[in-house]
XYZ file of C-alpha atoms in Angstrom:
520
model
C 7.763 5.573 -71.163
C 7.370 1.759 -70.908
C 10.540 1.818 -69.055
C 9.664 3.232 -65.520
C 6.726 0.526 -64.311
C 8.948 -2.271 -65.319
C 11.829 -0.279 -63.550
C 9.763 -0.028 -60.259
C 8.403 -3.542 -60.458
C 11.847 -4.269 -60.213
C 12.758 -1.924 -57.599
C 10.044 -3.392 -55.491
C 11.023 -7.304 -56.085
C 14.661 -6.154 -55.107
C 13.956 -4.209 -51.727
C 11.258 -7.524 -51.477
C 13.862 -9.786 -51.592
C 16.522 -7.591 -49.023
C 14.039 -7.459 -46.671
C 13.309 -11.474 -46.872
C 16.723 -12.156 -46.575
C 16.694 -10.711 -43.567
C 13.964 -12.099 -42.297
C 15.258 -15.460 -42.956
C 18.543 -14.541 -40.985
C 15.781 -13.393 -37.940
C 17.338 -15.811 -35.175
C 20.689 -14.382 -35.677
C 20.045 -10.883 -35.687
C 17.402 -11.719 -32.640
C 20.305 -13.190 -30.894
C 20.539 -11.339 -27.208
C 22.765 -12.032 -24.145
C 20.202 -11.037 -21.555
C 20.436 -14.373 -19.696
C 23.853 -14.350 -19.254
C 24.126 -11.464 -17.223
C 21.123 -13.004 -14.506
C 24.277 -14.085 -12.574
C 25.518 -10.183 -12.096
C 22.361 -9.326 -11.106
C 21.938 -7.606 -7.423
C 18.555 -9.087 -6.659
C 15.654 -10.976 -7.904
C 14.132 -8.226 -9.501
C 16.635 -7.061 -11.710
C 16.420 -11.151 -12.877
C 12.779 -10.764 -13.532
C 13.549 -7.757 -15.652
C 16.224 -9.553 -17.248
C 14.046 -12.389 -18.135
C 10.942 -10.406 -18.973
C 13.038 -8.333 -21.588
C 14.437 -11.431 -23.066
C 10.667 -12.801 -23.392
C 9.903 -9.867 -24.791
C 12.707 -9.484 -27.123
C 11.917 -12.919 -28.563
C 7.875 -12.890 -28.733
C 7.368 -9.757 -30.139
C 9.126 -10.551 -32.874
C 7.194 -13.625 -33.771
C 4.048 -11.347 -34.006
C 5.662 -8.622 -36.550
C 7.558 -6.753 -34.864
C 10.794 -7.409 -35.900
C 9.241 -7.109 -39.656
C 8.068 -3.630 -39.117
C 11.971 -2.249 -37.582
C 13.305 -3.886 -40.732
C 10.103 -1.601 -42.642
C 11.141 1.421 -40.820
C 14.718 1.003 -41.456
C 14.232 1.315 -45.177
C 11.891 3.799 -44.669
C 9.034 1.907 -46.195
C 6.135 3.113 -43.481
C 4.986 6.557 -43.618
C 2.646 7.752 -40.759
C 2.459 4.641 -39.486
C 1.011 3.103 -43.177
C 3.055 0.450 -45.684
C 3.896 2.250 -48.816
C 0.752 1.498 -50.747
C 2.485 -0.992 -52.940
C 4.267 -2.739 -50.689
C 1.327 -4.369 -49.011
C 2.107 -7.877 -50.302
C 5.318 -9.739 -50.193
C 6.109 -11.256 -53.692
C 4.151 -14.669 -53.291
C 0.868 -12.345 -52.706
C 0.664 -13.125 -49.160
C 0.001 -10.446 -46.309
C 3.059 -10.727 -44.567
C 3.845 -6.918 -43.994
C 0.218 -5.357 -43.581
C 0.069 -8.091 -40.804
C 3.486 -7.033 -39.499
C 1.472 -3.226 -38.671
C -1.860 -5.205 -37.418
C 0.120 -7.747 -34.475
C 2.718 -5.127 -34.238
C 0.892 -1.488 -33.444
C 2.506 1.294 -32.595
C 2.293 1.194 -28.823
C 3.271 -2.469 -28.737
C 6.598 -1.601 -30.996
C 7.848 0.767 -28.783
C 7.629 -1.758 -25.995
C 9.393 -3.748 -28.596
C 12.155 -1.156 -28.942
C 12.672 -0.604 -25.483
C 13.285 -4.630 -25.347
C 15.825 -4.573 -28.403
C 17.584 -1.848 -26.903
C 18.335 -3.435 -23.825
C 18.982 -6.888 -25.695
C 21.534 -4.918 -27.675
C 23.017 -3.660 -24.570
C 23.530 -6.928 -23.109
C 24.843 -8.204 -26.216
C 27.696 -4.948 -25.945
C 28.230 -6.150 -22.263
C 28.488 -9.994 -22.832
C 30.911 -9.525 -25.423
C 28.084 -12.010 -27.720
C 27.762 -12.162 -31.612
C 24.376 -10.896 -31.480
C 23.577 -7.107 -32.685
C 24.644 -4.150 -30.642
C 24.090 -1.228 -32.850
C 20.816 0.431 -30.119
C 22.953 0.021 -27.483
C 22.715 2.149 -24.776
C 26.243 2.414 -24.066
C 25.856 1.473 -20.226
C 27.784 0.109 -18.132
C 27.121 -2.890 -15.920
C 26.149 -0.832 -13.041
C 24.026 1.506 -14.793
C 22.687 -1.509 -16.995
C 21.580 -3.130 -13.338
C 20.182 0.076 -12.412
C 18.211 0.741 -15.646
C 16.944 -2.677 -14.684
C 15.640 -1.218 -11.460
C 13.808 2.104 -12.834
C 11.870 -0.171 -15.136
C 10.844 -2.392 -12.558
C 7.886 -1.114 -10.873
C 8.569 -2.480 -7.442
C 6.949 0.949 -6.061
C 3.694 -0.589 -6.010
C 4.861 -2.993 -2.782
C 4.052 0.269 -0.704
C 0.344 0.135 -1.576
C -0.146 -3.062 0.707
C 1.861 -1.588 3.528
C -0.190 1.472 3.784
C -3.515 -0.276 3.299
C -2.663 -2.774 6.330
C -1.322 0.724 8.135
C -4.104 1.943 7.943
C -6.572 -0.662 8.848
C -4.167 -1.511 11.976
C -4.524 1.884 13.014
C -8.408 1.699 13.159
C -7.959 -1.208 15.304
C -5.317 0.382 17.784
C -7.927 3.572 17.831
C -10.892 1.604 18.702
C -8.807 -0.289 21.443
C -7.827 3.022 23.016
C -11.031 4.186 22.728
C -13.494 1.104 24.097
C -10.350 1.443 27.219
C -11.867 5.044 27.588
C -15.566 3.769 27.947
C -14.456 0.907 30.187
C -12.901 4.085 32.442
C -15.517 5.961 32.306
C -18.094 3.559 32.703
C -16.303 3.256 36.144
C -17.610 6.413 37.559
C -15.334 8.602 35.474
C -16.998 11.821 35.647
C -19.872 11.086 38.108
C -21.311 14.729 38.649
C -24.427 14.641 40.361
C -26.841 16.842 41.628
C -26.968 16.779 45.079
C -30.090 19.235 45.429
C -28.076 21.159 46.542
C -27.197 23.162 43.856
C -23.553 22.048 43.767
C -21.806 18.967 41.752
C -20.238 15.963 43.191
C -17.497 14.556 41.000
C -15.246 11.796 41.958
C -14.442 8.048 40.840
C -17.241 5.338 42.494
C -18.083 2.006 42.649
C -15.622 -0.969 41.655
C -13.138 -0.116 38.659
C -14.772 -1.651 35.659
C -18.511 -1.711 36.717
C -21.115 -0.455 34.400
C -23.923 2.191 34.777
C -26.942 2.084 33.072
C -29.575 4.614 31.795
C -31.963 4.155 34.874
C -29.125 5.283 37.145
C -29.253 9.135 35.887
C -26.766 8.494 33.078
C -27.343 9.477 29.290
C -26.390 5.950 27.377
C -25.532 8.089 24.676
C -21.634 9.242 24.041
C -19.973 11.158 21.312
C -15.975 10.827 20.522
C -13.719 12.861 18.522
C -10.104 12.062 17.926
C -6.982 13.487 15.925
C -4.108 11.482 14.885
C -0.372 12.123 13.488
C 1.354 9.385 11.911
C 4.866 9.304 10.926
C 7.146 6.380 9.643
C 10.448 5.279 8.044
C 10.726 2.434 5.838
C 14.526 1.228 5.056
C 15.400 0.427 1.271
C 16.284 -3.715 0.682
C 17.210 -5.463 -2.424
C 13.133 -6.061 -3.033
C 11.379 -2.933 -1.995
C 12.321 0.576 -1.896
C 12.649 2.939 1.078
C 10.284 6.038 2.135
C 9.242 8.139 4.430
C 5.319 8.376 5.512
C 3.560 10.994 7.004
C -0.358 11.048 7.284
C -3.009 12.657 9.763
C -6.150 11.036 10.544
C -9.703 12.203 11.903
C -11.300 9.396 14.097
C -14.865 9.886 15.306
C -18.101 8.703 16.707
C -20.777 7.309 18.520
C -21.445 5.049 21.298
C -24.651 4.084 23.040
C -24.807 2.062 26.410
C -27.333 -0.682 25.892
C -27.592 -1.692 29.741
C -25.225 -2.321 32.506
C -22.992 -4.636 30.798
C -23.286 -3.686 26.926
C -22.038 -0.917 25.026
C -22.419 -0.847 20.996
C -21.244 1.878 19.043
C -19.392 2.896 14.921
C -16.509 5.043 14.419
C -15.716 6.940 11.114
C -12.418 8.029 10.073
C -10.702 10.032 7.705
C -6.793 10.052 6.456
C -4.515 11.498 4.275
C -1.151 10.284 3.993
C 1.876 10.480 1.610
C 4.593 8.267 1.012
C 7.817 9.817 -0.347
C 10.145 7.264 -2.145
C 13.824 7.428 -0.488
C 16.107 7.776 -3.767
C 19.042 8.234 -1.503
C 18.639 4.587 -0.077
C 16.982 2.793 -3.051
C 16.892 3.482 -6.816
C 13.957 5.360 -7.091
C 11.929 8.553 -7.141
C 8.311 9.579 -7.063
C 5.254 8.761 -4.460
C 1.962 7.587 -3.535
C -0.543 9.911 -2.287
C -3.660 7.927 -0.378
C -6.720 9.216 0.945
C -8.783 6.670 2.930
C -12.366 6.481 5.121
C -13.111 3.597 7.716
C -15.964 2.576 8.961
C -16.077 0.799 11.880
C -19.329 -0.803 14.130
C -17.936 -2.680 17.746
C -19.273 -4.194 20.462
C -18.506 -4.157 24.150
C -19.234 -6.124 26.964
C -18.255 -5.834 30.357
C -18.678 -7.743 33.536
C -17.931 -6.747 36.925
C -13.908 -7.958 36.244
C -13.726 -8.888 32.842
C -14.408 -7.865 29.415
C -15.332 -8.474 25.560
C -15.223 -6.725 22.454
C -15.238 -6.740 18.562
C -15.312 -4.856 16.108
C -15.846 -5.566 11.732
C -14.159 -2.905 9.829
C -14.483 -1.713 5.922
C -11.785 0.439 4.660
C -11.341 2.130 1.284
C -8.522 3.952 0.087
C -7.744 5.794 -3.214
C -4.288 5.646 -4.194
C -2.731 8.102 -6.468
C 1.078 6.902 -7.608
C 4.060 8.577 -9.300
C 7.093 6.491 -10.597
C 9.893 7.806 -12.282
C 11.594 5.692 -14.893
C 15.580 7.158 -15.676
C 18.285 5.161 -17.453
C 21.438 6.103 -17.826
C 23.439 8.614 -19.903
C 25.653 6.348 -22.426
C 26.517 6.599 -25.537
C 22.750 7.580 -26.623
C 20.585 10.206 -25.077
C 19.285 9.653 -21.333
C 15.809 8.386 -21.265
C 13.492 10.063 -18.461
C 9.882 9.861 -18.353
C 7.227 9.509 -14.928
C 4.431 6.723 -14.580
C 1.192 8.067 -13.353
C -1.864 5.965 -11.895
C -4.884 5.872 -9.840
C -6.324 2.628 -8.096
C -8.644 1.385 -4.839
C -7.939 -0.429 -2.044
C -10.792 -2.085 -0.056
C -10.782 -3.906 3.242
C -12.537 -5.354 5.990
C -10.893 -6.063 9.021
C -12.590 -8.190 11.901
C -11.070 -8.154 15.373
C -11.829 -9.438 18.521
C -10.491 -8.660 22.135
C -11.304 -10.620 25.774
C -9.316 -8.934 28.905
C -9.886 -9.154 32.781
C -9.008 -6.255 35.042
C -6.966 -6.465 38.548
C -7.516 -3.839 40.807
C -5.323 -3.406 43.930
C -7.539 -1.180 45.612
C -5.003 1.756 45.621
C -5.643 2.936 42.087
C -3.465 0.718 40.447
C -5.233 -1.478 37.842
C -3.952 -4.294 35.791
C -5.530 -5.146 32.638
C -4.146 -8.120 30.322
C -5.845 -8.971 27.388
C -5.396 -11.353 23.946
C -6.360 -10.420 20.435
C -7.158 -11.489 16.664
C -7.139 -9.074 14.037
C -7.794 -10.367 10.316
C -7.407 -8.234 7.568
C -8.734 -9.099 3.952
C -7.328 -6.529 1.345
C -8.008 -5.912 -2.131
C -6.186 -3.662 -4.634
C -8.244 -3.099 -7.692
C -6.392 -3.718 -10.975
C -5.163 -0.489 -12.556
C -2.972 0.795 -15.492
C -0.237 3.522 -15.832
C -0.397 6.703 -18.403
C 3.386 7.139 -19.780
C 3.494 11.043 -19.290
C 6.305 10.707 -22.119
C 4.468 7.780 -24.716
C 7.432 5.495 -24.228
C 6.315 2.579 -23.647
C 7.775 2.134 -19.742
C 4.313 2.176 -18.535
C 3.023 -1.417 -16.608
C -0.819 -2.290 -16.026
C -1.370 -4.285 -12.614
C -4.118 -6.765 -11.888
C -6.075 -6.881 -9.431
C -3.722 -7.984 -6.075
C -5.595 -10.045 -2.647
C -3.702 -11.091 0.354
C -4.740 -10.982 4.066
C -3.164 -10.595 7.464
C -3.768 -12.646 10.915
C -2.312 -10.983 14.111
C -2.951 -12.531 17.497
C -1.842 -10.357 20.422
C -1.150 -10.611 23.803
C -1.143 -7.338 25.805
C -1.003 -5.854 29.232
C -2.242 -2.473 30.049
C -0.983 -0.666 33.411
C -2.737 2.316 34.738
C -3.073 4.626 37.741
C -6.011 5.994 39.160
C -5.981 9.416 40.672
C -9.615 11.088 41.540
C -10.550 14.027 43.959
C -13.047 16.509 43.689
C -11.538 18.246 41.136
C -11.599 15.266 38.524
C -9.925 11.881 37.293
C -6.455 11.433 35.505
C -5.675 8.136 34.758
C -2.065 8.041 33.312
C -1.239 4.233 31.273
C 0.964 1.986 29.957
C -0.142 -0.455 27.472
C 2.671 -3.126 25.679
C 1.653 -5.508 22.978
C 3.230 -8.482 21.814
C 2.047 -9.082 18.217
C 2.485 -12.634 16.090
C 1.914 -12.258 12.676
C 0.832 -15.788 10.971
C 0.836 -14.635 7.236
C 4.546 -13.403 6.986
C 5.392 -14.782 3.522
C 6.491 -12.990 0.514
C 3.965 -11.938 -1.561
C 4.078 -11.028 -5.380
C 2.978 -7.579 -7.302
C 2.496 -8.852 -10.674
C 3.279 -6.254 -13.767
C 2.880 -6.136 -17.526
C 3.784 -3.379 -19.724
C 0.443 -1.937 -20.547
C 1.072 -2.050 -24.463
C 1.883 -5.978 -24.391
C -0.490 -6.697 -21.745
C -3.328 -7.822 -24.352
C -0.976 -10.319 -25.662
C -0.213 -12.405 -23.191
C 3.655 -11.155 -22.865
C 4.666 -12.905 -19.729
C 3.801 -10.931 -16.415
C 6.885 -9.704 -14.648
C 5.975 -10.798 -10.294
C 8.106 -9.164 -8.453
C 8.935 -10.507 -4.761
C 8.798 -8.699 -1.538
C 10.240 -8.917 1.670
C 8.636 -11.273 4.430
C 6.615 -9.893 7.212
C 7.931 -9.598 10.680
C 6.939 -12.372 12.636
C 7.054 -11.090 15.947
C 7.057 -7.355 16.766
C 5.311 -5.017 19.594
C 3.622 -2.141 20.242
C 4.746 -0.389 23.750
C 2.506 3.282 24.055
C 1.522 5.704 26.909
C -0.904 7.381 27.463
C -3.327 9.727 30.024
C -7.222 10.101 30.297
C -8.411 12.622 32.201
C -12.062 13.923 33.147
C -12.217 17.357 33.166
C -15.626 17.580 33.271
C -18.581 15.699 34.871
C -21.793 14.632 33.733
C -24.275 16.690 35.213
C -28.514 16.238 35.771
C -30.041 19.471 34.665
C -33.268 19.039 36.860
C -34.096 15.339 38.936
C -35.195 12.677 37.283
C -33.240 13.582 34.231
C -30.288 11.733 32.954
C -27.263 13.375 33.657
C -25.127 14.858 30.136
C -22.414 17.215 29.387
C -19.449 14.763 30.859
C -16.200 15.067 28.835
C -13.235 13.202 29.214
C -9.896 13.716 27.216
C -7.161 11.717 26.532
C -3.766 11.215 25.122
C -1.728 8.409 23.469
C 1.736 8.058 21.766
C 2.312 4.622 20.533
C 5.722 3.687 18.823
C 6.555 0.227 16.859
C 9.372 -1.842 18.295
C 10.872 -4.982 16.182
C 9.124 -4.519 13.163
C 10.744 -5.228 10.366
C 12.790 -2.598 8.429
C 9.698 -0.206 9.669
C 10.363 2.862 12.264
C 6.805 3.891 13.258
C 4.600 5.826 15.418
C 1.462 7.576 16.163
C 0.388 10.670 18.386
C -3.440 10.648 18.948
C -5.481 12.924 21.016
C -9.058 13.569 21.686
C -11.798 13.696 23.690
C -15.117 12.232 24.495
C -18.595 13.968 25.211
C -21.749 12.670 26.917
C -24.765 14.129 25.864
């Protein structure tokens, strides 16, 4: 009976001393090949995966981790616990209770997911170092595994929150065009006591008209937009197709003869479908977004001013697939979900002058500065599968600074039935900010450590690009006095605009907007 504590005692200094002696061998067993395989990369991101692995390979066994796989391989941890008796190595310290408290559960599967990769770079170099988790990949599929763990998805956030705002801006331009139109004597319906309407296009093209004429100052504006783009797959972002609809409205109120001041609101939805034929990928972003917009317009006899200060917010909601390979062990598939804000404010200002022939041709060029400030709010991922792909993002801030120089062509045709103005408007847009910017990611379980951060690169902005669209306003029905000495109301015009994006880089856009405008 005195037999079986010394016996265990024993047993316990034995497994004690195996697992020290392995511990002492730690920098050979650690030993991983990642870095040699940077120069078979395709692209700077699988290099930044390459290297963050590595990092993590090595760090997180300094903090335990390596400790508790050797504790798990000898089945020593039962429901996550140490074997009560085994919470002391054999010089009394704390060695393997501390290996659970750095190393939890969450941050050793991050920990596995490095050591399997490690091990499969070791199997592909041909090293010394340890191959038995392999995944059995090859090269290819090893780059590509790269790729699914990379979360260069969340590029496509910035591109759809400058979208967006830039689409505000191209609205409001169309729409202060329609109030410089109609303040022309678009829609001029008087009564001529006679009981019949007069409608036509008076005065000089671009003059105002004020409340003490018989006009209402006050205007209403509603219009719809469809937006559809293509974005081509490169070795730093991914490619998708967008599609999104937008409600634009407002009001306007005409201050005197020369000023006009006014807000619009808008609403989108759009989604953004990741292309996994052109880029390793699958999964989306879904973003709903409201803009609020208050601009200014003034406008002399032959020349004109505007601006406008924007806020947008938009709610992203993201889905990222991560998928490696089918090797020698099982596939690994699990999705990335996450939620985050994007808020912006956007300042532009426009100056323009306006030559009219006299035969209804006008000519209308005009320069341009748009700024946008945007900021993505830091979010983290949920692993739908617990393991351990999932990245946390901090918060992201860049801008964009667009001057433009435009012309805008139009055709006047009035009669008593109404006004149609069909147009032609081409922009030539210089971006300043084009550089690369960098989406910085962590995996969520390592994040609190201080693991290095993971910033992956995308492409550079188009410099140059343009904007060519056509359009038509019409009136197709006049403001109208109920009784004399009451401002006229009831005026609407409509209009129509297709704009498409020329020269912009690896981008195929364009946007169908309609509405119409009420005076009441």
């Amino acid at each position: 009976m005195m037999t079986k504590p010394a016996n265990r005692k024993t047993l316990k200094r034995c497994i004690n001393i195996i697992l020290l002696a392995g511990f002492a061998g730690f920098g050979n067993a650690s030993f991983a090949d990642l870095a040699s395989l940077e120069a078979s990369a395709n692209n700077e991101i699988e290099r930044q995966m390459l290297r963050a692995f590595s990092s993590l390979y090595s760090n997180l066994q300094e903090v335990g981790c390596q400790t508790r796989a050797d504790l798990d391989a000898e089945g020593l941890i039962v429901d996550g616990q140490l074997i009560s008796d085994l919470q002391t190595d054999p010089n009394g310290d704390t060695f393997f209770a501390d290996a659970l408290a750095s190393c939890t559960t969450e941050v050793y599967q991050v920990y596995r997911n490095a050591e399997a990769f490690a091990h499969t770079a070791n199997a592909l170099s041909g090293g010394d170092g340890p191959t038995d988790r392999s995944l059995g990949l090859t090269r290819e599929q090893f780059n590509d595994a790269l790729r699914w763990t990379a979360a260069e998805e969340f590029a496509s956030q910035g591109a759809v929150a400058s979208s967006f705002s830039s689409t505000q801006t191209q609205t409001l331009g169309n729409r202060l065009g329609a109030l410089r139109n109609g303040a022309a004597g678009f829609g001029l319906s008087l009564f001529d006591g006679m009981g019949s309407f007069v409608t036509g296009h008076s005065g000089d093209f671009g003059g105002g008209a004020s409340a003490d004429t018989g006009w209402s100052p006050w205007g209403g504006f509603l219009n719809a937009s469809y937006l559809r783009g293509d974005r081509d797959g490169t070795a730093l972002e991914d490619g998708y197709k967008y599609r999104g609809y937008e409600l634009n409205g407002g009001v306007d109120y005409r201050l005197d003869y020369n000023w006009v001041a006014g807000v619009t609101v808008a609403l989108q939805e759009q989604d953004v479908n990741f292309n996994e034929a052109e880029s390793i990928v699958r999964g989306g972003v879904d973003s709903s977004a409201i803009s609020l917009t208050p601009f200014a317009l003034y406008q002399a006899d032959r020349w004109f001013l505007s601006g406008s200060l924007g806020w947008q917010q938009i709610k992203f909601d993201n889905s990222r697939s991560i998928m490696i390979g089918t090797g020698t062990s099982s596939a690994i598939s699990t999705v990335a979900i996450s939620s985050t804000n994007a808020d912006i404010i956007s300042p532009s200002f426009t100056a323009g002058f306006t030559f009219d022939r006299g035969n209804g041709d006008v000519f209308e060029p005009y320069i341009s500065i748009e700024y946008q400030n945007i900021t993505i709010d830091a979010f983290e991922e949920v692993d739908t599968s617990s393991l351990g792909f999932n990245v946390a993002v901090p918060a992201q801030t860049f801008s964009s600074l667009e001057t433009i120089a435009g012309i805008k062509l139009q055709h006047i045709y009035s009669g008593n039935w109404g006004m149609v103005v069909p147009y032609m408007d081409i922009q030539w847009r210089h971006q300043a900010k084009t550089g690369s910017r960098g989406v910085k990611t962590n995996f969520s379980a390592t994040s609190v450590l201080g693991e290095a951060s993971v910033n992956l690169p995308t492409d550079e902005l188009a410099e140059n690009y343009a904007y060519l669209s056509f359009g038509l306003t019409s009136v197709i029905r006049g403001a109208s006095q109920k009784k004399l000495g009451v401002a006229a109301t009831g005026g609407i015009q409509v209009f129509a605009n297709f704009q498409q994006a020329m020269f912009l880089r690896n981008y195929n856009e364009s946007i169908f907007s309609a509405g119409f405008r009420f005076e009441f």
